[in-house]
Short mmCIF file of C-alpha atoms in Angstrom, two decimals:
data_model
loop_
_atom_site.label_atom_id
_atom_site.label_comp_id
_atom_site.label_asym_id
_atom_site.label_seq_id
_atom_site.Cartn_x
_atom_site.Cartn_y
_atom_site.Cartn_z
CA UNK A 1 -8.52 16.84 10.77
CA UNK A 2 -12.00 15.82 11.54
CA UNK A 3 -12.99 15.79 7.98
CA UNK A 4 -10.14 13.29 7.35
CA UNK A 5 -11.03 11.05 9.84
CA UNK A 6 -14.64 11.03 8.87
CA UNK A 7 -13.78 10.27 5.09
CA UNK A 8 -11.59 7.22 6.54
CA UNK A 9 -14.28 6.01 8.49
CA UNK A 10 -16.60 6.18 5.61
CA UNK A 11 -13.95 4.46 3.48
CA UNK A 12 -13.75 1.41 6.11
CA UNK A 13 -17.44 1.40 6.22
CA UNK A 14 -17.74 0.94 2.56
CA UNK A 15 -15.18 -1.73 2.43
CA UNK A 16 -16.84 -3.67 5.21
CA UNK A 17 -20.30 -3.60 3.47
CA UNK A 18 -18.81 -4.85 0.37
CA UNK A 19 -16.93 -7.58 2.21
CA UNK A 20 -19.97 -8.52 4.26
CA UNK A 21 -21.93 -9.00 1.15
CA UNK A 22 -19.17 -11.27 -0.22
CA UNK A 23 -19.60 -13.81 2.93
CA UNK A 24 -20.63 -17.04 2.07
CA UNK A 25 -21.72 -20.28 4.07
CA UNK A 26 -19.45 -23.08 4.45
CA UNK A 27 -15.77 -23.25 4.18
CA UNK A 28 -13.25 -24.47 1.39
CA UNK A 29 -11.33 -27.86 1.99
CA UNK A 30 -7.97 -26.41 3.20
CA UNK A 31 -8.26 -27.74 6.74
CA UNK A 32 -5.87 -25.36 8.45
CA UNK A 33 -9.22 -23.79 9.74
CA UNK A 34 -10.06 -26.92 11.52
CA UNK A 35 -6.74 -27.01 13.53
CA UNK A 36 -7.13 -23.51 14.86
CA UNK A 37 -10.82 -24.14 15.80
CA UNK A 38 -9.70 -27.37 17.70
CA UNK A 39 -7.07 -25.54 19.50
CA UNK A 40 -9.42 -22.83 20.41
CA UNK A 41 -11.77 -25.57 21.74
CA UNK A 42 -8.99 -26.98 23.92
CA UNK A 43 -8.24 -23.71 25.33
CA UNK A 44 -11.93 -23.03 26.18
CA UNK A 45 -12.63 -26.58 27.58
CA UNK A 46 -9.11 -26.90 29.46
CA UNK A 47 -8.04 -29.82 27.33
CA UNK A 48 -4.19 -30.16 26.64
CA UNK A 49 -3.58 -27.95 23.63
CA UNK A 50 -1.98 -30.63 21.34
CA UNK A 51 -4.96 -33.10 21.86
CA UNK A 52 -6.94 -32.21 18.62
CA UNK A 53 -7.68 -35.68 17.27
CA UNK A 54 -5.38 -35.06 14.30
CA UNK A 55 -2.62 -37.55 14.01
CA UNK A 56 0.57 -36.33 12.48
CA UNK A 57 1.76 -38.35 9.53
CA UNK A 58 5.55 -38.10 9.26
CA UNK A 59 5.51 -39.18 5.66
CA UNK A 60 3.29 -36.15 4.82
CA UNK A 61 4.76 -33.50 7.08
CA UNK A 62 3.95 -30.69 4.60
CA UNK A 63 0.38 -31.14 5.54
CA UNK A 64 0.99 -29.44 8.85
CA UNK A 65 2.77 -30.12 12.31
CA UNK A 66 1.16 -31.63 15.32
CA UNK A 67 0.22 -28.27 16.76
CA UNK A 68 -0.15 -24.86 15.39
CA UNK A 69 1.02 -21.47 16.80
CA UNK A 70 -1.43 -20.49 19.42
CA UNK A 71 -2.19 -16.82 18.40
CA UNK A 72 -5.22 -17.53 16.01
CA UNK A 73 -6.69 -20.06 18.44
CA UNK A 74 -6.56 -17.21 21.15
CA UNK A 75 -8.22 -14.90 18.77
CA UNK A 76 -11.03 -17.56 18.30
CA UNK A 77 -11.44 -18.91 21.59
CA UNK A 78 -13.60 -16.10 22.95
CA UNK A 79 -16.05 -16.70 20.14
CA UNK A 80 -16.13 -20.31 20.55
CA UNK A 81 -16.93 -19.94 24.23
CA UNK A 82 -19.78 -17.76 23.27
CA UNK A 83 -21.33 -19.46 20.08
CA UNK A 84 -19.44 -22.86 19.86
CA UNK A 85 -18.54 -24.21 16.40
CA UNK A 86 -20.09 -21.21 14.45
CA UNK A 87 -18.27 -20.55 11.09
CA UNK A 88 -20.26 -17.31 10.70
CA UNK A 89 -18.94 -15.89 13.93
CA UNK A 90 -15.35 -16.62 13.11
CA UNK A 91 -15.72 -15.29 9.48
CA UNK A 92 -17.05 -11.96 11.12
CA UNK A 93 -13.93 -11.79 13.30
CA UNK A 94 -11.69 -12.33 10.40
CA UNK A 95 -13.58 -9.36 8.75
CA UNK A 96 -12.96 -7.41 11.98
CA UNK A 97 -9.30 -8.20 11.62
CA UNK A 98 -9.18 -7.07 8.31
CA UNK A 99 -10.80 -3.65 9.09
CA UNK A 100 -8.54 -3.21 12.13
CA UNK A 101 -5.64 -3.83 9.73
CA UNK A 102 -6.82 -1.33 7.30
CA UNK A 103 -7.08 1.37 10.02
CA UNK A 104 -3.22 0.48 11.23
CA UNK A 105 -2.28 0.64 7.62
CA UNK A 106 -3.57 4.10 7.34
CA UNK A 107 -2.12 5.25 10.53
CA UNK A 108 1.25 3.92 9.33
CA UNK A 109 1.25 5.43 5.94
CA UNK A 110 -0.31 8.80 6.36
CA UNK A 111 2.95 10.28 7.73
CA UNK A 112 4.88 8.74 4.94
CA UNK A 113 2.76 9.73 1.86
CA UNK A 114 -0.01 11.80 2.98
CA UNK A 115 -3.68 11.14 3.99
CA UNK A 116 -5.02 10.92 0.42
CA UNK A 117 -2.44 8.55 -0.82
CA UNK A 118 -2.51 6.55 2.29
CA UNK A 119 -6.41 6.27 2.01
CA UNK A 120 -5.77 4.97 -1.77
CA UNK A 121 -3.51 2.30 -0.32
CA UNK A 122 -6.22 1.29 2.24
CA UNK A 123 -8.86 1.10 -0.60
CA UNK A 124 -6.70 -0.82 -3.03
CA UNK A 125 -5.49 -3.52 -0.56
CA UNK A 126 -9.05 -3.58 1.19
CA UNK A 127 -11.01 -4.07 -1.91
CA UNK A 128 -8.50 -6.48 -3.63
CA UNK A 129 -9.85 -9.82 -4.67
CA UNK A 130 -7.32 -11.58 -2.36
CA UNK A 131 -9.43 -10.26 0.62
CA UNK A 132 -12.52 -12.20 -0.84
CA UNK A 133 -10.72 -15.38 0.13
CA UNK A 134 -9.45 -14.30 3.38
CA UNK A 135 -12.79 -12.98 4.96
CA UNK A 136 -14.27 -16.32 3.92
CA UNK A 137 -11.65 -18.35 5.54
CA UNK A 138 -10.79 -19.00 9.15
CA UNK A 139 -7.22 -18.78 9.66
CA UNK A 140 -3.99 -16.99 10.77
CA UNK A 141 -3.70 -14.64 7.67
CA UNK A 142 -5.82 -11.47 8.81
CA UNK A 143 -4.82 -11.82 12.53
CA UNK A 144 -1.19 -11.77 11.50
CA UNK A 145 -1.63 -8.73 9.29
CA UNK A 146 -3.43 -6.80 12.29
CA UNK A 147 -0.50 -7.58 14.39
CA UNK A 148 2.32 -6.92 12.08
CA UNK A 149 0.83 -3.35 11.28
CA UNK A 150 0.05 -2.65 14.84
CA UNK A 151 3.81 -3.59 15.53
CA UNK A 152 4.96 -1.29 12.71
CA UNK A 153 2.79 1.55 14.18
CA UNK A 154 4.30 0.98 17.66
CA UNK A 155 7.68 1.04 16.50
CA UNK A 156 7.06 4.18 14.40
CA UNK A 157 5.79 6.04 17.51
CA UNK A 158 8.63 4.72 19.73
CA UNK A 159 11.17 6.36 17.22
CA UNK A 160 9.07 9.52 16.77
CA UNK A 161 11.76 11.52 18.51
CA UNK A 162 14.55 13.94 17.18
CA UNK A 163 17.65 12.07 15.83
CA UNK A 164 19.93 11.18 18.44
CA UNK A 165 17.09 11.23 21.22
CA UNK A 166 16.33 7.94 22.60
CA UNK A 167 13.33 6.18 21.75
CA UNK A 168 10.19 5.68 23.95
CA UNK A 169 10.73 2.50 26.02
CA UNK A 170 7.30 2.08 26.85
CA UNK A 171 6.38 1.67 23.14
CA UNK A 172 9.38 -0.44 22.40
CA UNK A 173 7.98 -2.91 25.16
CA UNK A 174 4.67 -2.72 23.46
CA UNK A 175 6.45 -3.58 20.21
CA UNK A 176 8.03 -6.61 21.85
CA UNK A 177 4.45 -7.86 23.15
CA UNK A 178 2.99 -7.21 19.67
CA UNK A 179 6.03 -9.13 18.07
CA UNK A 180 5.46 -12.08 20.30
CA UNK A 181 1.82 -12.05 19.58
CA UNK A 182 2.56 -11.98 15.78
CA UNK A 183 5.03 -14.80 16.15
CA UNK A 184 2.41 -16.77 18.26
CA UNK A 185 -0.03 -16.20 15.15
CA UNK A 186 2.38 -17.20 12.47
CA UNK A 187 6.00 -18.22 13.02
CA UNK A 188 7.39 -15.86 10.29
CA UNK A 189 6.68 -13.16 12.94
CA UNK A 190 9.98 -14.24 14.22
CA UNK A 191 11.56 -11.59 11.80
CA UNK A 192 10.21 -8.55 13.50
CA UNK A 193 12.26 -8.15 16.75
CA UNK A 194 15.76 -8.81 14.90
CA UNK A 195 15.01 -6.26 12.22
CA UNK A 196 14.05 -3.81 14.88
CA UNK A 197 17.45 -4.43 16.57
CA UNK A 198 19.07 -3.94 13.08
CA UNK A 199 17.09 -0.68 12.68
CA UNK A 200 17.87 0.55 16.03
CA UNK A 201 21.66 -0.26 15.78
CA UNK A 202 21.94 1.82 12.57
CA UNK A 203 19.81 4.78 13.90
CA UNK A 204 22.13 4.70 17.09
CA UNK A 205 25.29 5.39 14.99
CA UNK A 206 25.98 1.57 14.78
CA UNK A 207 26.13 1.21 18.53
CA UNK A 208 24.05 -1.02 20.58
CA UNK A 209 21.06 0.65 22.37
CA UNK A 210 19.88 -0.89 25.46
CA UNK A 211 16.24 0.27 25.12
CA UNK A 212 15.54 -2.00 21.99
CA UNK A 213 16.68 -5.00 24.04
CA UNK A 214 13.47 -4.59 26.23
CA UNK A 215 11.60 -5.62 23.16
CA UNK A 216 13.90 -8.55 22.75
CA UNK A 217 13.68 -9.44 26.34
CA UNK A 218 9.83 -9.42 26.21
CA UNK A 219 9.66 -11.37 22.95
CA UNK A 220 12.11 -13.95 24.11
CA UNK A 221 10.25 -14.64 27.40
CA UNK A 222 6.82 -15.10 25.75
CA UNK A 223 8.20 -17.12 22.70
CA UNK A 224 9.80 -19.30 25.35
CA UNK A 225 6.68 -19.66 27.48
CA UNK A 226 4.95 -20.74 23.92
CA UNK A 227 7.65 -23.18 23.16
CA UNK A 228 7.54 -24.96 26.58
CA UNK A 229 3.73 -25.16 27.15
CA UNK A 230 1.89 -24.90 23.86
CA UNK A 231 3.84 -24.99 20.47
CA UNK A 232 7.32 -25.55 19.30
CA UNK A 233 8.62 -24.50 15.87
CA UNK A 234 10.92 -27.63 15.66
CA UNK A 235 8.86 -29.12 12.94
CA UNK A 236 8.98 -26.04 10.73
CA UNK A 237 12.72 -25.79 11.43
CA UNK A 238 13.44 -29.36 10.36
CA UNK A 239 11.88 -28.53 6.89
CA UNK A 240 14.55 -25.83 6.03
CA UNK A 241 16.92 -27.01 3.32
CA UNK A 242 18.85 -24.76 0.89
CA UNK A 243 17.71 -26.12 -2.39
CA UNK A 244 18.52 -23.84 -5.44
CA UNK A 245 15.59 -25.47 -7.69
CA UNK A 246 13.12 -24.60 -5.00
CA UNK A 247 14.33 -21.11 -4.47
CA UNK A 248 14.01 -20.54 -8.30
CA UNK A 249 10.60 -22.09 -8.35
CA UNK A 250 9.55 -19.81 -5.40
CA UNK A 251 10.83 -16.69 -6.99
CA UNK A 252 8.86 -17.45 -10.10
CA UNK A 253 5.73 -18.37 -8.26
CA UNK A 254 5.44 -15.63 -5.79
CA UNK A 255 6.35 -13.10 -8.41
CA UNK A 256 3.10 -14.52 -10.15
CA UNK A 257 1.14 -13.93 -6.93
CA UNK A 258 2.19 -10.10 -7.18
CA UNK A 259 1.05 -10.20 -10.80
CA UNK A 260 -2.29 -11.82 -9.88
CA UNK A 261 -2.78 -9.19 -7.31
CA UNK A 262 -3.92 -6.77 -10.19
CA UNK A 263 -6.15 -9.49 -11.80
CA UNK A 264 -9.18 -8.01 -13.56
CA UNK A 265 -10.89 -11.41 -14.22
CA UNK A 266 -11.09 -11.30 -18.01
CA UNK A 267 -7.95 -10.15 -19.63
CA UNK A 268 -4.91 -11.50 -18.60
CA UNK A 269 -2.61 -9.31 -20.65
CA UNK A 270 -4.21 -6.19 -18.99
CA UNK A 271 -3.27 -7.87 -15.61
CA UNK A 272 0.29 -8.04 -16.60
CA UNK A 273 0.27 -4.57 -18.12
CA UNK A 274 -0.80 -3.06 -14.84
CA UNK A 275 1.98 -5.07 -12.98
CA UNK A 276 4.62 -3.88 -15.33
CA UNK A 277 3.23 -0.15 -14.92
CA UNK A 278 3.55 -0.50 -11.24
CA UNK A 279 6.74 -2.27 -11.03
CA UNK A 280 9.24 0.60 -11.91
CA UNK A 281 7.39 2.70 -9.48
CA UNK A 282 7.42 0.06 -6.63
CA UNK A 283 11.33 -0.44 -7.42
CA UNK A 284 11.89 3.34 -7.43
CA UNK A 285 10.11 3.75 -4.05
CA UNK A 286 11.76 0.96 -2.47
CA UNK A 287 15.10 1.87 -3.29
CA UNK A 288 14.64 5.50 -2.59
CA UNK A 289 13.68 4.65 0.95
CA UNK A 290 16.69 2.30 1.27
CA UNK A 291 18.87 5.19 0.15
CA UNK A 292 17.46 7.68 2.80
CA UNK A 293 18.16 5.14 5.56
CA UNK A 294 16.51 1.76 5.75
CA UNK A 295 13.54 1.54 8.25
CA UNK A 296 11.46 -1.62 9.50
CA UNK A 297 9.18 -0.80 6.61
CA UNK A 298 12.05 -2.00 4.40
CA UNK A 299 14.18 -4.40 6.57
CA UNK A 300 11.31 -6.52 7.74
CA UNK A 301 9.87 -7.26 4.11
CA UNK A 302 13.50 -8.18 2.92
CA UNK A 303 14.01 -10.73 5.74
CA UNK A 304 10.55 -12.06 5.59
CA UNK A 305 10.63 -12.61 1.96
CA UNK A 306 14.04 -14.50 2.12
CA UNK A 307 12.46 -16.96 4.59
CA UNK A 308 9.56 -17.43 2.44
CA UNK A 309 11.48 -18.05 -0.57
CA UNK A 310 13.72 -20.64 1.21
CA UNK A 311 10.85 -22.30 2.97
CA UNK A 312 10.70 -25.69 1.06
CA UNK A 313 6.73 -25.63 0.64
CA UNK A 314 5.07 -23.26 -1.59
CA UNK A 315 2.26 -21.40 0.25
CA UNK A 316 0.66 -19.52 -2.52
CA UNK A 317 -0.69 -15.84 -1.91
CA UNK A 318 -1.11 -16.31 1.84
CA UNK A 319 2.66 -15.67 2.60
CA UNK A 320 3.00 -12.51 0.50
CA UNK A 321 -0.29 -10.70 1.54
CA UNK A 322 1.15 -9.25 4.47
CA UNK A 323 3.66 -7.49 2.26
CA UNK A 324 1.06 -6.05 -0.14
CA UNK A 325 0.31 -2.96 1.83
CA UNK A 326 4.23 -2.23 1.76
CA UNK A 327 4.41 -3.13 -2.00
CA UNK A 328 1.42 -0.52 -2.50
CA UNK A 329 3.62 2.09 -0.31
CA UNK A 330 6.57 1.67 -2.53
CA UNK A 331 4.51 2.22 -5.74
CA UNK A 332 2.99 5.29 -4.21
CA UNK A 333 6.45 6.79 -3.03
CA UNK A 334 7.77 5.77 -6.43
CA UNK A 335 5.08 7.62 -8.34
CA UNK A 336 5.40 10.66 -5.96
CA UNK A 337 9.32 10.72 -7.13
CA UNK A 338 8.85 10.05 -10.69
CA UNK A 339 6.13 12.79 -11.07
CA UNK A 340 7.35 15.34 -8.67
CA UNK A 341 9.41 17.31 -11.59
CA UNK A 342 6.37 17.39 -13.77
CA UNK A 343 3.81 20.35 -14.10
CA UNK A 344 0.97 19.81 -11.53
CA UNK A 345 -1.69 19.60 -14.29
CA UNK A 346 0.10 16.63 -15.95
CA UNK A 347 0.75 15.02 -12.51
CA UNK A 348 -3.06 15.10 -11.85
CA UNK A 349 -3.84 13.90 -15.09
CA UNK A 350 -1.45 10.89 -14.71
CA UNK A 351 -2.84 10.21 -11.16
CA UNK A 352 -6.31 10.11 -12.49
CA UNK A 353 -5.56 7.82 -15.21
CA UNK A 354 -3.82 5.26 -12.94
CA UNK A 355 -6.80 5.50 -10.48
CA UNK A 356 -9.17 4.83 -13.14
CA UNK A 357 -7.21 2.13 -14.65
CA UNK A 358 -6.97 0.30 -11.29
CA UNK A 359 -10.53 1.14 -10.44
CA UNK A 360 -11.81 -0.46 -13.63
CA UNK A 361 -9.67 -3.48 -13.15
CA UNK A 362 -11.22 -3.97 -9.62
CA UNK A 363 -14.58 -3.43 -10.83
CA UNK A 364 -14.36 -6.07 -13.48
CA UNK A 365 -12.79 -8.48 -11.11
CA UNK A 366 -15.73 -7.98 -8.61
CA UNK A 367 -18.18 -9.02 -11.43
CA UNK A 368 -16.47 -12.50 -11.53
CA UNK A 369 -16.64 -13.15 -7.93
CA UNK A 370 -19.15 -16.20 -6.90
CA UNK A 371 -21.37 -15.03 -4.22
CA UNK A 372 -23.39 -18.32 -3.80
CA UNK A 373 -22.82 -21.13 -1.46
CA UNK A 374 -19.36 -22.75 -1.84
CA UNK A 375 -19.72 -25.61 -4.34
CA UNK A 376 -17.14 -27.69 -2.81
CA UNK A 377 -16.11 -27.83 0.99
CA UNK A 378 -17.50 -28.83 4.33
CA UNK A 379 -20.87 -27.39 3.73
CA UNK A 380 -21.62 -29.60 0.72
CA UNK A 381 -24.45 -32.02 1.45
CA UNK A 382 -22.31 -35.05 0.39
CA UNK A 383 -19.54 -33.76 2.97
CA UNK A 384 -22.11 -33.33 5.63
CA UNK A 385 -23.54 -36.75 5.20
CA UNK A 386 -19.98 -38.40 5.28
CA UNK A 387 -19.22 -36.56 8.57
CA UNK A 388 -22.67 -37.61 9.94
CA UNK A 389 -22.09 -41.20 9.13
CA UNK A 390 -18.65 -41.24 10.82
CA UNK A 391 -19.67 -39.35 13.86
CA UNK A 392 -23.03 -41.55 14.18
CA UNK A 393 -21.73 -44.98 12.97
CA UNK A 394 -18.22 -45.51 13.94
CA UNK A 395 -16.86 -46.30 17.49
CA UNK A 396 -15.64 -43.43 19.55
CA UNK A 397 -12.10 -44.77 19.49
CA UNK A 398 -12.13 -45.03 15.55
CA UNK A 399 -9.13 -43.85 13.49
CA UNK A 400 -10.11 -42.56 10.10
CA UNK A 401 -7.69 -42.04 7.16
CA UNK A 402 -8.82 -38.96 5.11
CA UNK A 403 -7.26 -36.34 2.81
CA UNK A 404 -8.45 -33.80 5.04
CA UNK A 405 -7.88 -35.27 8.49
CA UNK A 406 -8.24 -32.36 10.56
CA UNK A 407 -11.69 -31.35 9.24
CA UNK A 408 -12.62 -34.91 9.84
CA UNK A 409 -11.44 -34.59 13.42
CA UNK A 410 -13.40 -31.40 14.00
CA UNK A 411 -16.62 -32.39 12.73
CA UNK A 412 -16.64 -35.96 13.78
CA UNK A 413 -14.83 -36.11 17.00
CA UNK A 414 -12.82 -38.95 15.66
CA UNK A 415 -9.12 -39.24 15.53
CA UNK A 416 -7.79 -38.87 11.91
CA UNK A 417 -4.58 -39.00 9.77
CA UNK A 418 -3.87 -38.27 6.06
CA UNK A 419 -3.19 -40.52 3.14
CA UNK A 420 0.42 -40.33 1.87
CA UNK A 421 2.30 -41.72 -1.13
CA UNK A 422 4.28 -45.00 -0.38
CA UNK A 423 6.62 -46.99 -2.70
CA UNK A 424 4.85 -50.28 -1.52
CA UNK A 425 1.38 -50.90 -0.24
CA UNK A 426 2.69 -52.52 2.87
CA UNK A 427 4.39 -49.36 3.85
CA UNK A 428 0.86 -47.86 4.13
CA UNK A 429 -0.42 -50.93 5.98
CA UNK A 430 2.34 -50.71 8.56
CA UNK A 431 1.65 -46.97 9.23
CA UNK A 432 -2.11 -47.57 9.64
CA UNK A 433 -1.14 -50.66 12.02
CA UNK A 434 1.00 -48.29 14.10
CA UNK A 435 -1.92 -45.73 14.58
CA UNK A 436 -4.78 -48.49 14.74
CA UNK A 437 -6.56 -47.14 11.97
CA UNK A 438 -10.02 -48.49 11.56
CA UNK A 439 -11.55 -46.88 8.50
CA UNK A 440 -10.55 -45.20 5.29
CA UNK A 441 -12.46 -42.59 3.21
CA UNK A 442 -11.89 -42.75 -0.57
CA UNK A 443 -12.26 -39.63 -2.65
CA UNK A 444 -14.59 -40.58 -5.56
CA UNK A 445 -14.21 -37.16 -7.42
CA UNK A 446 -10.95 -35.22 -8.00
CA UNK A 447 -12.58 -31.74 -8.29
CA UNK A 448 -13.11 -30.98 -4.53
CA UNK A 449 -9.49 -31.32 -3.94
CA UNK A 450 -7.78 -30.38 -7.19
CA UNK A 451 -6.26 -26.99 -6.04
CA UNK A 452 -5.21 -28.34 -2.68
CA UNK A 453 -3.69 -31.91 -3.49
CA UNK A 454 -1.72 -33.68 -6.02
CA UNK A 455 -4.10 -35.50 -8.37
CA UNK A 456 -2.02 -38.56 -8.00
CA UNK A 457 -2.82 -38.59 -4.30
CA UNK A 458 -6.41 -38.27 -4.83
CA UNK A 459 -6.42 -41.12 -7.42
CA UNK A 460 -4.29 -43.15 -4.77
CA UNK A 461 -7.19 -43.36 -2.39
CA UNK A 462 -9.29 -45.06 -4.88
CA UNK A 463 -6.61 -47.28 -6.36
CA UNK A 464 -5.31 -48.56 -3.10
CA UNK A 465 -8.74 -49.83 -2.21
CA UNK A 466 -9.30 -51.15 -5.58
CA UNK A 467 -6.05 -53.42 -5.62
CA UNK A 468 -7.18 -55.25 -2.40
CA UNK A 469 -10.98 -55.09 -1.96
CA UNK A 470 -10.72 -58.20 0.36
CA UNK A 471 -9.26 -55.95 3.04
CA UNK A 472 -11.96 -53.32 3.09
CA UNK A 473 -15.76 -53.32 3.82
CA UNK A 474 -17.74 -50.70 2.37
CA UNK A 475 -19.96 -48.91 4.92
CA UNK A 476 -21.25 -45.66 3.34
CA UNK A 477 -21.07 -43.94 0.11
CA UNK A 478 -22.19 -41.24 -2.03
CA UNK A 479 -21.04 -39.27 -5.26
CA UNK A 480 -18.11 -37.76 -3.39
CA UNK A 481 -16.79 -40.22 -0.89
CA UNK A 482 -16.75 -43.84 0.18
CA UNK A 483 -16.25 -44.85 3.63
CA UNK A 484 -14.60 -48.46 4.30
CA UNK A 485 -14.05 -50.21 7.33
CA UNK A 486 -10.60 -51.87 7.45
CA UNK A 487 -11.29 -55.64 7.91
#
C-alpha cells in the first residue's frame, strides 16, 4: 500500500512539474477571468457582489450575465486579499485545483478498475493538452472538476455499505455541501443532487430513502442563499430553447471535442484513428456499467451532457472536460471486458501497444505547445498601453464600449459594455445613450479575437466609426486598438 501511494505521489509531482513549465505570463482574451477576479475583489473589499463595472448588454446576452456564480470568486478571494491582482498566483491556484482533482480521480477509480489502471487514467487526463489551456486560464473549469470529483467520492463512500444497509448520513450531508459548492462554481452542478436521488431511489428498491433527502435539503438551502444574496441563474434559464438545429450542431461539435482530446499535433488521421480505437471500448464500458446497475458515475454524465447539448450557446471543450475522466474510466472498463477472455500474454501485449500509442501521441503534442509569452491577450504591450490610456486619461465616470468589456473594467476601473450587432446604427446609439457611453475602442486587427468573436462583429467596430467620423474624436491609437471619445 505504501508503495502504491508513493508512486501516485511521484506521478502527481511529475504532472505538476510539467504543468509548471507550461505556465505563461499574461492571459488570453476570453474575459470570463476578469469577471471572476472582480467578484473576488468585491468579496474582499466588502463591495456589493454585482458592482463589477461590467454593464450587461441585453442585445449580446451570450457574452455573460450580470453576475457569475460565486464559487470561483470564493476560491480566488484569499489570494486576492494576499497578493492583489496577481495572475501568477491565480494560475498556481488553478494548477493546485488540477492536482487535487487528479488525486480525487484516483481515489474514485482505484476501487472500480484497480490501482494501475486508475493511475493510467490520472496520467492520461493530467497530461492531456487540454490541461495546458486550463492551467493558463483563471476560471471555473478546474475548481468545478475538483468539487465534482470530491462529490463523487463522498457519494461512493456514503454507499460503501452492504446492499440493503442505509448509507452514511454524514457523508450524504457532505455530498449536499459539495454539490452546492459545485453549483456555485458552475451552474451545471445543479445535476448532482437530482442524480443522487435517482441513484438512491433505485438502490433502495425504488422506494424513497430519507437519508438522501439530507443532501437535497442542504443543497437547496445553500442554493437559495446564493440566489437571494449573490447570483441568480434566471439569465441562464431564459436562454434555454428547444432548437433541433442547435442540438444537431452541438452533437457534432462536442463529438469533435472528444476526438481532439487525442490530438497529436501533427497527423489528424492518427487523432481520428485513436478516437475510433477507443470509442468501442468506451461504449462497452459504459453500457456494461449501466447493465450492472447505474451509479452516479453514469447518471450524472448523461444528465449533464443533455443540458450541455440543449444549451443554445456552444462552449467548446470547457463544458466536456469534467466528463473526460469518466470517458477514460469507461474506456478502461471496456478494454478490461474486451480482453478478459484472451490469454494473459496477449492481453499484456495489447495493453502495451495502447499505452505506447497514446504516450507517443502525447509526446508529439507536447512538442507543438507554445511555451513563450502569450502573443495576444491582456499582457501584450499594445493592450497594456490601451488600458493605461483609459485608466490615466479618461474621467472616473467614463463608460467604454469594447469587445472585451469585463477585462476593460478590471484593468482600468472604468465601466464598460460590449459592442453588438444592430439592424440600424441608431439602435447602437440609443443603447449607448441609455448607458451614458463616453468612449469606444475599435479593434484594428482581427487576429487577437478571431477564435473568440464573430469576425463580422470585429469588423463592425471599425466600420461603424468610419461611417460617421464626425461623431468621434480620436484620443489614442496603436497597431491593435484605437480609442475614440464620443462627441
